[in-house]
XYZ file of C-alpha atoms in Angstrom:
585
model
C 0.000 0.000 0.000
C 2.798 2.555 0.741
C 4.016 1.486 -2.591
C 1.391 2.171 -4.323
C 0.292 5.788 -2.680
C 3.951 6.716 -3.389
C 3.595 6.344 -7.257
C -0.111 7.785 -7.297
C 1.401 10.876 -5.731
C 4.144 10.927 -7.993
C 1.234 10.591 -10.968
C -0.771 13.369 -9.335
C 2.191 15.485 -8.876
C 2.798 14.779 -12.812
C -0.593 15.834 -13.938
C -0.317 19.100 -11.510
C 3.555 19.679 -13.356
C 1.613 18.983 -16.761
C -1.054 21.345 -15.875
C 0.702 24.305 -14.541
C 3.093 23.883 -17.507
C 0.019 24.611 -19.883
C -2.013 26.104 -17.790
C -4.458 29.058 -19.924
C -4.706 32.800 -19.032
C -6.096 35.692 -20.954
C -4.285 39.114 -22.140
C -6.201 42.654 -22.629
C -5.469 45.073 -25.676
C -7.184 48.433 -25.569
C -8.740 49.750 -29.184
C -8.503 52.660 -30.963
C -12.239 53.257 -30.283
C -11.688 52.666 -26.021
C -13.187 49.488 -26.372
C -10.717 46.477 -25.106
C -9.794 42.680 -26.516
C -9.121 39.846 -25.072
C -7.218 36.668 -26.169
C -6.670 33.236 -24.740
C -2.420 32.581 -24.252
C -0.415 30.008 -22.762
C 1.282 31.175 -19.490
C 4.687 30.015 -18.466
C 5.228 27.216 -16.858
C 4.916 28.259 -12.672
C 3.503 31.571 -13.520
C 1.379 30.709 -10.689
C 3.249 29.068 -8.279
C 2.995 28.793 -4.449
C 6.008 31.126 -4.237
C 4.355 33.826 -5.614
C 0.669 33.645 -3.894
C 0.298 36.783 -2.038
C 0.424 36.463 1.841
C -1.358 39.798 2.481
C -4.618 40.441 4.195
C -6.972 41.359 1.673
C -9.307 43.422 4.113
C -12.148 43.763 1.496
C -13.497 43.970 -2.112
C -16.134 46.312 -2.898
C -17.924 45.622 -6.896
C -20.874 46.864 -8.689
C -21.744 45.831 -12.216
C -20.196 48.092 -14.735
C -20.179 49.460 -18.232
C -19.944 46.235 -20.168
C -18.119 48.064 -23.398
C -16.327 50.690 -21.380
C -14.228 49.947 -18.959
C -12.198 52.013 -15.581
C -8.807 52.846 -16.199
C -6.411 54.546 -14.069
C -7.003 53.483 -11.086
C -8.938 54.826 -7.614
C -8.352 58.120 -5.613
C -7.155 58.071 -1.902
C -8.426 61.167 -0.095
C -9.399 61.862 3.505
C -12.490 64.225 2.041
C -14.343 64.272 5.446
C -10.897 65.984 6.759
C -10.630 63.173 9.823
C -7.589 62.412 9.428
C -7.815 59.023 7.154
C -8.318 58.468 3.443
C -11.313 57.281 1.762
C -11.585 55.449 -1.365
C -13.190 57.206 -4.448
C -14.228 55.432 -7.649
C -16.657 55.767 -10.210
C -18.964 52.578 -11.251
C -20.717 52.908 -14.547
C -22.713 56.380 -13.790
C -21.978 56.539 -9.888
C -19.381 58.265 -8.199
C -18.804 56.313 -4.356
C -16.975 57.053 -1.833
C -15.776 54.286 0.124
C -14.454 54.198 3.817
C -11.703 52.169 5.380
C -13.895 49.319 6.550
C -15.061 49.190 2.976
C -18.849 50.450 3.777
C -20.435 53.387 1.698
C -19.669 56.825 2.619
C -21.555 58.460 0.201
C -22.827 57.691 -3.593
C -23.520 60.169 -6.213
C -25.344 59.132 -9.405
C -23.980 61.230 -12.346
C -24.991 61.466 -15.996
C -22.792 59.048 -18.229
C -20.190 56.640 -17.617
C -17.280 57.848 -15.313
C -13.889 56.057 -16.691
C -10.998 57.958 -14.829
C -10.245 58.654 -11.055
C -11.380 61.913 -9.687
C -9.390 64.717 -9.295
C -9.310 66.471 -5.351
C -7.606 69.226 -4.495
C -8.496 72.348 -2.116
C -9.159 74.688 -5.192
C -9.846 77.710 -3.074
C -7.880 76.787 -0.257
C -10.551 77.472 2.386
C -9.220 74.177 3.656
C -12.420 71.522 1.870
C -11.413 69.636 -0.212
C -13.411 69.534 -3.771
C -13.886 66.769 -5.975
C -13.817 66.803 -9.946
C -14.997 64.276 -12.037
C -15.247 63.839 -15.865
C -17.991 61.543 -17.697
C -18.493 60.659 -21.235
C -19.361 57.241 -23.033
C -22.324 56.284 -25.503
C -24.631 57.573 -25.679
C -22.939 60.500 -25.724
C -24.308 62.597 -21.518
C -20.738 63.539 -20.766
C -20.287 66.223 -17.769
C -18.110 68.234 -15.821
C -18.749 67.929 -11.918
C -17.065 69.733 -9.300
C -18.707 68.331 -5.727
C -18.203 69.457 -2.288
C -17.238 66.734 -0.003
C -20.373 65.520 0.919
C -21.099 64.588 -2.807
C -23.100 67.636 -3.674
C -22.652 70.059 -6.465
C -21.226 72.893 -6.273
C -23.126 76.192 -7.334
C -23.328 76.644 -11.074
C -22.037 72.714 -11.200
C -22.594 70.022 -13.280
C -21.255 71.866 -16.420
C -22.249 70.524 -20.155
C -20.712 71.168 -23.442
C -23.516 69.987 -25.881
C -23.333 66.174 -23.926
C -20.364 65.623 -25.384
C -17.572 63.056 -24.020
C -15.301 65.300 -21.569
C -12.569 63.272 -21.847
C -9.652 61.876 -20.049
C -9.740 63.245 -16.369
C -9.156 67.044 -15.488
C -6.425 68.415 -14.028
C -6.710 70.892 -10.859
C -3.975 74.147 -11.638
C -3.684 77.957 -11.345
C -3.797 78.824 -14.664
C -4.212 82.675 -14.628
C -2.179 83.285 -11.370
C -5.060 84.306 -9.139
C -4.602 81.942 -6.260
C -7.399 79.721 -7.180
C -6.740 76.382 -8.638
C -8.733 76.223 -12.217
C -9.956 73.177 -13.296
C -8.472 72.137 -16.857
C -10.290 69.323 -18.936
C -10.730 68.357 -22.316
C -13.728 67.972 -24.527
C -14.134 65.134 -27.757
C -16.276 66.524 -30.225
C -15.429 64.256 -32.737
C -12.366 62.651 -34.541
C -10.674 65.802 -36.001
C -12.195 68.676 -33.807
C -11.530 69.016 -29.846
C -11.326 71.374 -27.277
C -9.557 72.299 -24.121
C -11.246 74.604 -21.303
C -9.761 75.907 -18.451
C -12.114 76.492 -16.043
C -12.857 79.114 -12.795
C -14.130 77.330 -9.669
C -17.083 79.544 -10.718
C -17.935 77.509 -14.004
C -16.773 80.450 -16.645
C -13.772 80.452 -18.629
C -10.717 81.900 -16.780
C -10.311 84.460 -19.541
C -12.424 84.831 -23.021
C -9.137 83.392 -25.352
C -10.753 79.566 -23.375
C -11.593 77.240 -24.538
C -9.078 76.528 -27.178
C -9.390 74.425 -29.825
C -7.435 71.224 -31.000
C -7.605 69.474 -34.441
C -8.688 65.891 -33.030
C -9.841 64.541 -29.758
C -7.869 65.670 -26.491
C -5.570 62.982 -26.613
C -4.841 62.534 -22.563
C -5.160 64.446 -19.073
C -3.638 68.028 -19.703
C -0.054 68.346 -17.471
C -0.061 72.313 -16.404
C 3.387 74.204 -15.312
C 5.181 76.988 -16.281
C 6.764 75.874 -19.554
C 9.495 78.461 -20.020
C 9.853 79.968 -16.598
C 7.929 83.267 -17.118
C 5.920 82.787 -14.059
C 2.792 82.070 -15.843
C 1.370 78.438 -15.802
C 0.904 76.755 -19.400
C -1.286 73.912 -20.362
C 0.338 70.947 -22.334
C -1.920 68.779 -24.049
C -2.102 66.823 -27.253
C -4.219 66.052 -29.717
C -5.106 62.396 -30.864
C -3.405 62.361 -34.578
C -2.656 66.085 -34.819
C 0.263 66.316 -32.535
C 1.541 67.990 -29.043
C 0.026 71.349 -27.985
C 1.489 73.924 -25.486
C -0.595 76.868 -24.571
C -0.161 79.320 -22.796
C -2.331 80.851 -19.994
C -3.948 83.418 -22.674
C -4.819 80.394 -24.799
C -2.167 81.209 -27.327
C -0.171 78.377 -28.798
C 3.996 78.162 -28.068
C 6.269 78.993 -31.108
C 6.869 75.886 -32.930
C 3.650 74.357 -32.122
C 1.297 71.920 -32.817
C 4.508 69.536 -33.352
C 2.629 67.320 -35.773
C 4.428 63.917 -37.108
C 1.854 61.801 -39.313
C 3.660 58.824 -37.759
C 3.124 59.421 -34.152
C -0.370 59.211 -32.059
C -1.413 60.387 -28.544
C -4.282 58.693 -26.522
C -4.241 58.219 -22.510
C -0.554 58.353 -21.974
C -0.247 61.507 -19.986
C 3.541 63.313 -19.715
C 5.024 64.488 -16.432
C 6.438 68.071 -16.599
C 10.117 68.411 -15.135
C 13.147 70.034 -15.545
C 15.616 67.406 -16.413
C 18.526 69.727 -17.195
C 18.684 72.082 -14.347
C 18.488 75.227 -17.281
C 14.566 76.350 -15.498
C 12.780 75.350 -18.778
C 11.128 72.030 -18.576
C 10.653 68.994 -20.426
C 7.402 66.702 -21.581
C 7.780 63.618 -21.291
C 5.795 60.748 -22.260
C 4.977 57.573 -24.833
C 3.431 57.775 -27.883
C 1.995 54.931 -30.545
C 1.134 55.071 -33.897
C 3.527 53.952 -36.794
C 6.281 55.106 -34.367
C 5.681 53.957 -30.896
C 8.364 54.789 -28.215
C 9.233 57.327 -25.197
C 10.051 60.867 -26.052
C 11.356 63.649 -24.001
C 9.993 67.063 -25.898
C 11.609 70.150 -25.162
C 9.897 73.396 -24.708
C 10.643 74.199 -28.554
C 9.161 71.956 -30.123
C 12.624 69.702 -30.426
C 13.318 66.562 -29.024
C 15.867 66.199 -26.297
C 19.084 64.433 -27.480
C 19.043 60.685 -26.887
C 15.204 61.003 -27.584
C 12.736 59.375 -28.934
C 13.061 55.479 -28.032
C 11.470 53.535 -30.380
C 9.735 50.450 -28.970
C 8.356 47.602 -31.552
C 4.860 48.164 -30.697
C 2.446 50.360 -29.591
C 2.481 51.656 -25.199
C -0.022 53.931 -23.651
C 2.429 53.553 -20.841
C 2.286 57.061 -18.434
C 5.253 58.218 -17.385
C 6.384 58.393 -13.591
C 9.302 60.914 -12.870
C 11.324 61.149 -9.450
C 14.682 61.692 -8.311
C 14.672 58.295 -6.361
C 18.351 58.878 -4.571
C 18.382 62.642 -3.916
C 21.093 63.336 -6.097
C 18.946 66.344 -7.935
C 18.893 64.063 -10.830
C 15.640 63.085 -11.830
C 15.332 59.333 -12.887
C 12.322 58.420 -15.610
C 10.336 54.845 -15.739
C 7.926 53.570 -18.586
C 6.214 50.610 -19.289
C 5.932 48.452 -22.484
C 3.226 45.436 -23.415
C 5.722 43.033 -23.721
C 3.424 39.789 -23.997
C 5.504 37.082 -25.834
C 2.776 34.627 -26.880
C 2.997 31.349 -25.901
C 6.620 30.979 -25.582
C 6.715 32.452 -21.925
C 10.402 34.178 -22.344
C 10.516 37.020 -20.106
C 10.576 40.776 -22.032
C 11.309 43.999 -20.777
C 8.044 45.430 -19.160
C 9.046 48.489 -16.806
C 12.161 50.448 -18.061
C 14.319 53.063 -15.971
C 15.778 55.661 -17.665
C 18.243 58.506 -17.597
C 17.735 62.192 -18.627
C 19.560 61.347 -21.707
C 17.579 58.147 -22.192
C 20.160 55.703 -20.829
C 19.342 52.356 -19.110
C 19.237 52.627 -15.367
C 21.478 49.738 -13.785
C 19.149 47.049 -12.933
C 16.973 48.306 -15.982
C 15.131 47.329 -17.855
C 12.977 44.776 -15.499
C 12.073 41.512 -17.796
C 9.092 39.582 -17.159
C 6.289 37.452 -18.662
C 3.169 40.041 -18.762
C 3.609 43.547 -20.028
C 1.600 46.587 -18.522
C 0.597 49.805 -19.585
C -0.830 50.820 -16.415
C 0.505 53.428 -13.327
C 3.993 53.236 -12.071
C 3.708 54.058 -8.200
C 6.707 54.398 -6.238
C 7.187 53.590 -2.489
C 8.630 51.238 0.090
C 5.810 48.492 0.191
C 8.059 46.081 2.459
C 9.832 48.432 4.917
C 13.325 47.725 3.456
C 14.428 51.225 3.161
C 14.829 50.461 -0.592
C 11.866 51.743 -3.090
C 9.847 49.826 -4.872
C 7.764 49.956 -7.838
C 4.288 49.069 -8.041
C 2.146 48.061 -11.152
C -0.594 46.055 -13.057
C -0.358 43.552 -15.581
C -2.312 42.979 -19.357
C -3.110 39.242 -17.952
C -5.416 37.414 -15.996
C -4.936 33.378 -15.136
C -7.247 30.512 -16.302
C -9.452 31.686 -13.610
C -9.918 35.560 -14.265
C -7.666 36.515 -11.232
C -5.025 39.390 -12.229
C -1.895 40.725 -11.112
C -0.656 43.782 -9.281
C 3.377 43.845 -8.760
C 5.843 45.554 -6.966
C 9.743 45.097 -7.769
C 12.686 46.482 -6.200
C 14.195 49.276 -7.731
C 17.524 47.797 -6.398
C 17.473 44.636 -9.026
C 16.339 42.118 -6.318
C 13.568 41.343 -8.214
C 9.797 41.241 -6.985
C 9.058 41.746 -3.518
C 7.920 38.894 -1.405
C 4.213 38.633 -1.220
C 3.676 39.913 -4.650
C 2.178 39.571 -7.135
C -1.275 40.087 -5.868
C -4.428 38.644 -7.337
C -7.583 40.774 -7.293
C -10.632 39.137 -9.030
C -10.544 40.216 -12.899
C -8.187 42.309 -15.034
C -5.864 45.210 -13.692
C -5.359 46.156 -17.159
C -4.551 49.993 -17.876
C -5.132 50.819 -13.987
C -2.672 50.433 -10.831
C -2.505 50.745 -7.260
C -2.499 53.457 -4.750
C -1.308 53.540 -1.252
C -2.037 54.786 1.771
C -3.479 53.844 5.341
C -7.627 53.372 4.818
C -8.689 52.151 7.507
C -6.074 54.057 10.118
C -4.464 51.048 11.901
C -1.032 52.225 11.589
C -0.085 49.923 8.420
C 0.385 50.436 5.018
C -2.944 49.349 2.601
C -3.034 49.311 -1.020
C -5.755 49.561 -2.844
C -6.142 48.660 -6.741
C -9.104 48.363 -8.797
C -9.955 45.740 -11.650
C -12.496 44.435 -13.725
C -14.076 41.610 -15.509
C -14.282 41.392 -19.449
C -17.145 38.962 -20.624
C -18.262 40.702 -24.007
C -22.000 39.929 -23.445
C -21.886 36.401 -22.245
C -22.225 37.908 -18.602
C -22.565 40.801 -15.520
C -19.285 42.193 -16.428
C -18.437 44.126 -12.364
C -15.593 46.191 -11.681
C -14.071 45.999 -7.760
C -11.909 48.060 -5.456
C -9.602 45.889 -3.359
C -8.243 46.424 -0.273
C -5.083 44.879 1.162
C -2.973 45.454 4.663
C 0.622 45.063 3.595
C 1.898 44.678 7.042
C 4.332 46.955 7.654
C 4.432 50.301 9.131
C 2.062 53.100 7.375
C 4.966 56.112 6.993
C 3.729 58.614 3.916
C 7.209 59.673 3.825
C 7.842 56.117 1.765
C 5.475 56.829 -0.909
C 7.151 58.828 -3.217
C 4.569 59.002 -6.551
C 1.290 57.497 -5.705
C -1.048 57.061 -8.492
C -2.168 58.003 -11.686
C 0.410 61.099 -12.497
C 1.434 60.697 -9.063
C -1.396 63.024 -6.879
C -4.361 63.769 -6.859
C -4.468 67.157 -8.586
C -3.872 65.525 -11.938
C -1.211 68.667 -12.689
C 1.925 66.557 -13.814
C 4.174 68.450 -12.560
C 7.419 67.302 -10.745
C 10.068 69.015 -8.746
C 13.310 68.062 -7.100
C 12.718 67.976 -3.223
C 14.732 70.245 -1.152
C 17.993 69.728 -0.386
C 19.794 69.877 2.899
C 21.540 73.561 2.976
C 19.387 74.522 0.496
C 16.658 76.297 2.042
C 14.159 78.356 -0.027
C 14.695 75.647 -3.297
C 11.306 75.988 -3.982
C 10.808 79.684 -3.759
C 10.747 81.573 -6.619
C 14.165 82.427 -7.632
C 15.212 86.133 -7.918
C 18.665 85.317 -8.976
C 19.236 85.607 -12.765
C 22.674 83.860 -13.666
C 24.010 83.554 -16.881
C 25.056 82.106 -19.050
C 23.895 78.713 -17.553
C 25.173 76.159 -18.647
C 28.600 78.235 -18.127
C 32.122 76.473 -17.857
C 32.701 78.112 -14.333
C 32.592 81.934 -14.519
C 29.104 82.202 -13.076
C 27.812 85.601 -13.522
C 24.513 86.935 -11.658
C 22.525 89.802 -11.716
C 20.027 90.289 -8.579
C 17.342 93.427 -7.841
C 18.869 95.297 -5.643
C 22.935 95.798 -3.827
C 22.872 94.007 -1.032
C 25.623 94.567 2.220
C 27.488 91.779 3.691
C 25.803 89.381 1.348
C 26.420 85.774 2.238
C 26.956 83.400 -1.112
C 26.991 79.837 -0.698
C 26.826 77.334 -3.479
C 26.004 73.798 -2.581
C 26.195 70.890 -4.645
C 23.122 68.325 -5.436
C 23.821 66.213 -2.720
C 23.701 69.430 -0.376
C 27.321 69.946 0.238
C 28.646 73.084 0.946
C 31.445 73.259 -1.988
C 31.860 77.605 -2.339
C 31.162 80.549 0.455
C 31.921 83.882 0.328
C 30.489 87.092 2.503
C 31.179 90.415 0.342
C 29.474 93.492 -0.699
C 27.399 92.943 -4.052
C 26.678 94.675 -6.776
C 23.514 93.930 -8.786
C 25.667 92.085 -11.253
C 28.585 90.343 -10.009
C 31.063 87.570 -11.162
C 33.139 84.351 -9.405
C 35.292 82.334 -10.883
C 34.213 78.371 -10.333
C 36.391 76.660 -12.545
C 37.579 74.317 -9.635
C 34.320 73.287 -9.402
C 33.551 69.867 -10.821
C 30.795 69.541 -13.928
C 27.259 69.240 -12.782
C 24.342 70.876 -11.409
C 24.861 73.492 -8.175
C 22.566 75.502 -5.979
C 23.036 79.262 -5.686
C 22.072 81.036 -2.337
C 22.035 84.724 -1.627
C 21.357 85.685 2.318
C 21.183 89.150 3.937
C 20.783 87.770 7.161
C 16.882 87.939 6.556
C 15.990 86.838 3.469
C 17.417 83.975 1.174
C 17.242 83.772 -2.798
C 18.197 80.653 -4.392
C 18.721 79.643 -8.218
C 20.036 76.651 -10.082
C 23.339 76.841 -11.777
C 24.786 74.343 -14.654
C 28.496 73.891 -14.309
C 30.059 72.319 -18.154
């Protein structure tokens, strides 16, 4: 008998190998119309293994049948809206806007004309300390909206707005446009394949100025990213258009010189850019994917130009957003994409999530390679404690049984993080994660949305699930959390503030030129100033020049000594401090 249990294990264990060998999953491609396809593939052998089953405490799953041809992408939005201290959860269903709390139970739910797609924007627009709440709808029939709701779910005065029912696409974006104080809410409207416009809104409902809304010559390709483009101290408002190329307007509506920049080969749709300066010369950079006949990652300067070592073509299409951070303080800011990579039946891994330098150079430990692709958010944050960052994303697949797959890999090349990937009921497709502590137990949660697909055949539902990580809840770890990493939607990144460096993020009143220089830094400032103190310190906050002198409004030191790179400029009186960024060749 021992005999014979021994070799009917060993033939069980055989038919398990056989089966997990050729076991059956499904991968998600989105359309050019927004509708998505599935297709049955052949997983690699062990995708699934016991190794990788997630250990977490999945505290809850919240689901309500859904849109069955369009479906949420993007993600959820963490928030603490009743201003108690912790989070909730907020996530459109179909035509329903909910807000969750941390035990999972319904805060609130707000039924809304159309279908609602993206994550809500919340920021304090007026800063009256509420928080308001934006949210776009669209779909077909065509009953799209523009709400702006109070945190209680009600509309505001004046509030829902609607532009002839049309699709209000993408989600808006929550900036001060025309310098007032206010955030303005900035959005974009499909009216039909070659004709779209862009509004920029008062918290009021009317146009911030009569030159808005502009118009674009297709459908607002993604979520406008608003910052000031050329350092003239008034915001702009990137945007592109589907098939007629990458806008930049300025906060009078007027297009930048050199724009549209139209190339018949490249397309825009859902792919958002981050806004940063990646060469420390106060003008920033777009950055983002494209498809089309040339699909890749570009970094766009300001002009109209391409940044050298840019555009990387890939060998298929991305709507991959961009996620942009200086992830080791060394006031260089690091950039990370995402490819498809899916490579049919043969299971070989393929790069999926790629790290990249300012001049489009391979991060070490980049690109990461793995069966699955994604073309979902990129969150960054330490989701095991480690002190290392991690990065946190969705996948294009499901497994045999409709369960997908959110991930989280060290940034440091150790490879996924133990207790990933997680496996919330249906596809994560085009969406992500967002972190935070929901239910205020001192722990880190993440929350990430999916779906399921059935094309008719059934209730398709779409969920929000919640899982304790187990590990200490410390917002100091999450670094870009979301879908263009906060909730305002803006896309706009800055370097933190360095140690020495103490008004970084005040607006410079320090002109130096020329910058880049090759070490005679010349500056010219308002005013003499008596017994000025000049310090320069170095990205990683060193002290590397000081001098106290009288100064002149223009004035001149010779840096050759100094090493090549990127240096901080400081200017003290004794009362106040002016700081500017300075390019050593």
């Amino acid at each position: 008998m021992k005999k014979t249990i021994t070799l009917l294990s060993v033939l069980f264990l055989g038919i398990t190998s056989i089966a997990t060998a050729q076991q059956q999953g499904k991968k998600a491609t989105l359309n050019e119309d927004g509708t998505i396809s599935v297709e049955s593939i052949t997983l690699p052998e062990n995708y699934n293994s016991p190794e990788q089953t997630q250990v977490f405490d999945r505290l809850w799953r919240f689901g309500e049948p859904t849109n069955p041809t369009f479906k949420n992408t993007r993600g959820t939005t963490l928030a603490d809206i009743d201003n108690d201290g912790v989070d909730e959860i907020l996530y459109g269903i179909w035509n329903t806007l909910y807000a969750l709390k941390g035990d999972g139970s319904v805060l609130w739910s707000k039924p809304v004309s159309g279908t609602i797609l993206l994550p809500p924007t919340v920021a304090d627009l007026d800063n009256d300390g509420t928080l308001e709440i934006i949210v776009n709808t669209g779909g077909i029939p065509n009953a799209g909206r523009v709400y702006l709701l109070d945190p209680l779910g009600n509309d505001l005065p004046g509030w829902p707005l609607n532009f002839s029912d049309h699709w209000m696409i993408n989600a808006p974006a929550a900036a001060d446009v025309d310098g007032d104080g206010i955030l303005d809410i900035v959005t974009g409207e499909r009216v039909g394949a070659t004709q779209g416009f862009v509004h920029a809104i008062k918290m009021d409902g009317t146009p911030i100025n009569a030159n808005w809304p502009v118009e674009v010559a297709a459908t607002p390709a993604f979520t406008p990213s608003i910052a000031d483009m050329d350092n003239d101290g008034n915001n702009d408002v990137v945007i592109a258009a589907s098939s007629a190329g990458m806008y930049i307007f300025d906060n009078q509506g007027q297009v930048f010189p050199g724009f549209p920049v139209f190339d018949p080969n490249v397309s825009y749709s859902y792919q958002s850019p981050i806004l940063a300066d990646l060469d420390g010369n106060d003008n920033l950079e777009i950055i983002g994917s494209n498809h089309g006949n040339s699909p890749g990652f570009y970094v766009m300067e300001n002009d109209g130009s391409y940044k050298p070592g840019w555009p990387i073509a890939l060998g298929g299409w991305t709507y991959s957003p961009s996620t942009v951070l200086d992830v080791d303080g060394d006031g260089t800011f690091e950039i990370f994409m995402s490819d498809r990579n899916t490579s049919g039946t043969v299971g070989d891994p393929l790069p999926t999530i790629y790290g990249l330098d300012p001049n489009g150079n391979n991060l070490p430990n980049f690109p990461i390679e793995k069966y699955g692709g994604t073309e979902g958010v990129l969150s960054i944050a330490d989701v095991n404690d480690d002190g290392v960052l991690d990065i946190i994303f969705p996948s294009v697949l499901t497994d045999a049984g409709g369960d997908g797959y959110i991930h989280a890999y060290s940034l440091d090349g150790t490879g996924e993080i133990a207790g990933f990937p997680l496996r919330p009921r249906g596809f994560t497709f085009l969406n992500g994660a967002v972190l935070g502590d929901v239910d205020n137990d001192g722990l880190l949660d993440l929350t990430a949305n999916s779906y399921t697909q059935t094309f008719g055949t059934g209730v398709d539902s779409t969920y929000v699930n919640v899982y304790n990580l187990n590990v200490p809840y410390n917002p100091d770890t999450i670094k870009r959390n979301g879908y263009k990493g906060d909730n305002t939607r803006d896309g706009f990144v800055e370097l933190e503030p360095l140690i020495g460096v103490t008004d970084f993020n005040a607006a410079p009143t320090i002109s130096i030129y020329p910058n880049p220089s090759e070490g005679v830094l010349t500056f010219k400032i308002p005013a003499a100033i008596q017994n000025a103190k000049v310090k320069i310190y170095s990205v990683d906050g060193k002290l590397v020049f000081s001098e106290e002198r009288n100064l002149e409004t223009t004035s001149t030191f010779n840096l050759k000594q100094l090493n090549s790179g990127l240096y901080f400029v400081t200017i003290s009186d004794g009362k106040n401090t002016s700081t500017a960024k300075w390019v050593k060749k």
